Short mmCIF file of C-alpha atoms in Angstrom, two decimals:
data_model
loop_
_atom_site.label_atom_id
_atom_site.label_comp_id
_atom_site.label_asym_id
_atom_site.label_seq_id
_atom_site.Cartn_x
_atom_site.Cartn_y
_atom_site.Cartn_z
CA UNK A 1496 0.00 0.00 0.00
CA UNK A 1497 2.56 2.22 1.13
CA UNK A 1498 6.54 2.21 1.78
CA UNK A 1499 9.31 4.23 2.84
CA UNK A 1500 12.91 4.05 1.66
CA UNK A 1501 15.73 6.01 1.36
CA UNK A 1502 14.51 8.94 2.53
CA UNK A 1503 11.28 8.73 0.01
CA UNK A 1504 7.96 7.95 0.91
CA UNK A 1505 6.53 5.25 -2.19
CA UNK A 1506 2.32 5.62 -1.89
CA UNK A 1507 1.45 5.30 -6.07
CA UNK A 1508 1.27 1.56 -6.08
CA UNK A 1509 -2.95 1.37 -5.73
CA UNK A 1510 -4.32 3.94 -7.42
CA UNK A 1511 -8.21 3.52 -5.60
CA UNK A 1512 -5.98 4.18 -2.09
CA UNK A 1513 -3.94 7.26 -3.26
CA UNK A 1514 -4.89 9.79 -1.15
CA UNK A 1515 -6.62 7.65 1.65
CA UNK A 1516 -3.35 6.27 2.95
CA UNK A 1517 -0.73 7.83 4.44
CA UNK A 1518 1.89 7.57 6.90
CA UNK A 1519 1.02 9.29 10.09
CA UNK A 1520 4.23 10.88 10.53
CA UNK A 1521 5.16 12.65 7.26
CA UNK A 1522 8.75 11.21 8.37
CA UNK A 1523 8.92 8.19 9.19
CA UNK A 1524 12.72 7.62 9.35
CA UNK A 1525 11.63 9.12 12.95
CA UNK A 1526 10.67 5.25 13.96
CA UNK A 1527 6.75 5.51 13.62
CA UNK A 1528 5.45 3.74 10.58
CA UNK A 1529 1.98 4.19 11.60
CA UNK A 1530 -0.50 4.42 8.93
CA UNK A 1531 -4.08 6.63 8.67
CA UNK A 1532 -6.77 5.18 7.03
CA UNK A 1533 -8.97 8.03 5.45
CA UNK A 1534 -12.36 7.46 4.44
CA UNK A 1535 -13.17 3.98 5.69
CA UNK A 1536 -14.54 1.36 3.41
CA UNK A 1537 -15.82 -2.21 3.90
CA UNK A 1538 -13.37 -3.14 1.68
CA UNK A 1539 -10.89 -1.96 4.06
CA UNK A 1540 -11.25 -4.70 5.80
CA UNK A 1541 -8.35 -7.51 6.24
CA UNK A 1542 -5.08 -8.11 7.70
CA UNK A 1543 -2.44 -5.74 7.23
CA UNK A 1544 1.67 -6.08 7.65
CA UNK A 1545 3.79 -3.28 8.72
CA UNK A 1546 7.69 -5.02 7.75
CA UNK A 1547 10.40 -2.48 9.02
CA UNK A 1548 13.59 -3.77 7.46
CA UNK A 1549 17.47 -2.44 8.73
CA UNK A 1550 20.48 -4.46 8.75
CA UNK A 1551 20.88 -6.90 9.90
CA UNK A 1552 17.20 -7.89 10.18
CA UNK A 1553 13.91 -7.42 9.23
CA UNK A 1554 10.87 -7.50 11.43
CA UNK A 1555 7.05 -7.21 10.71
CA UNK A 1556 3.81 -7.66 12.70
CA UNK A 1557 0.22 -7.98 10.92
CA UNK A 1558 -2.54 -6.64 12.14
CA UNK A 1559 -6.64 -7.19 11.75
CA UNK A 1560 -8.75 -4.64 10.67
CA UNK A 1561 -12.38 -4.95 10.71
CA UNK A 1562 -14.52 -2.63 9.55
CA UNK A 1563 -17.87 -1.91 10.97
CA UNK A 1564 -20.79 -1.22 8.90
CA UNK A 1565 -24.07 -0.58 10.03
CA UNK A 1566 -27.16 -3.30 8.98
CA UNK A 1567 -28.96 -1.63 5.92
CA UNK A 1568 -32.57 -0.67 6.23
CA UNK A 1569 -34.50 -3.51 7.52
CA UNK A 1570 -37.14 -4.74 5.27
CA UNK A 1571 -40.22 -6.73 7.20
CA UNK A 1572 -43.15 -8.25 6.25
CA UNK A 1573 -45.82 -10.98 6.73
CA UNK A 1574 -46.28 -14.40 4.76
CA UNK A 1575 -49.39 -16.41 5.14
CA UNK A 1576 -52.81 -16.06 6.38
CA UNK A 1577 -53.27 -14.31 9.36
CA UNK A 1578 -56.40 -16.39 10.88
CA UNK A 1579 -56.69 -18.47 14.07
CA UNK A 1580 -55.33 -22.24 13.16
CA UNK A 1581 -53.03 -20.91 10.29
CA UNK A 1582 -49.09 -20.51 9.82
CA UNK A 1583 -47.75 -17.20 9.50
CA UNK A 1584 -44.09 -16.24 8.88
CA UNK A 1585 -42.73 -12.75 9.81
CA UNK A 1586 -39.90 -11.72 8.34
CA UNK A 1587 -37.14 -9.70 8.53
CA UNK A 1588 -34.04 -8.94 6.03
CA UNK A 1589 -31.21 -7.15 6.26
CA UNK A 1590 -28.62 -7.07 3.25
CA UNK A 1591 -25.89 -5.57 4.53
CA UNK A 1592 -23.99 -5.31 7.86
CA UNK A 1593 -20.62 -6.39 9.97
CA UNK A 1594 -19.73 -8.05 11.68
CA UNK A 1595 -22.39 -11.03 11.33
CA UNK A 1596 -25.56 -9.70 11.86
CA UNK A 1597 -27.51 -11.23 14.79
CA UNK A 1598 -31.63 -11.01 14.76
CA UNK A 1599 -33.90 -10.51 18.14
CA UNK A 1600 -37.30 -11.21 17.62
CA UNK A 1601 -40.01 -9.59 20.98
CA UNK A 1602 -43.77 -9.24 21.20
CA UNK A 1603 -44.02 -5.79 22.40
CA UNK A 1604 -47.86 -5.68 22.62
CA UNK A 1605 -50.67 -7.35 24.18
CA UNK A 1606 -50.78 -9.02 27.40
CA UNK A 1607 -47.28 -10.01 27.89
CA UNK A 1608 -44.05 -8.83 26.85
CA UNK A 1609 -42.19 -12.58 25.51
CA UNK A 1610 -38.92 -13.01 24.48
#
């Protein structure tokens, strides 16, 4: 995504990141590599390596980014008749959202509030 090396900072190599990636410290010779993250996307998401090389060695550490994106309008409705003795099916859909979406299902009218 982005390097630095000999005194030069490399950040052309994606062309959909330039300009949403940067180092944090325009100088990173300083010791911090850190990188900003403008403009968060889902795609975003994954495991990035930071790999700081000097001689003799070279050392890296990956880390996990996950980005959060909020469930997309809910869409509910009601299959089935709706008479004593019948099978209905309420339903709920969301298309979009992270990490795994999780449903809750209440009765919040009527006699008693259920689970």
């Amino acid at each position: 995504i982005i390097m630095y090396a000999v005194d030069r900072i490399y950040n052309h190599y994606y062309a959909a990141l330039t300009g949403r990636m940067q180092f944090t410290n325009p100088d990173p010779k300083s010791g911090d590599g850190s990188l900003d993250i403008q403009n968060l996307k889902a795609a975003d998401t994954g495991t990035y390596q930071c790999k700081v090389k000097k001689a003799p060695g070279v050392q890296s550490k990956k880390i996990q980014l996950t980005v959060l994106v909020k469930p997309a309008r809910t869409k509910c409705s009601i299959g089935g008749s709706q008479e004593i003795g019948k099978d209905v099916t309420l339903k709920c859909v969301s298309q979009e959202g992270s990490p795994l979406l999780s449903y809750d299902w209440r009765r919040v009218s009527g006699t008693q509030n259920l689970p």
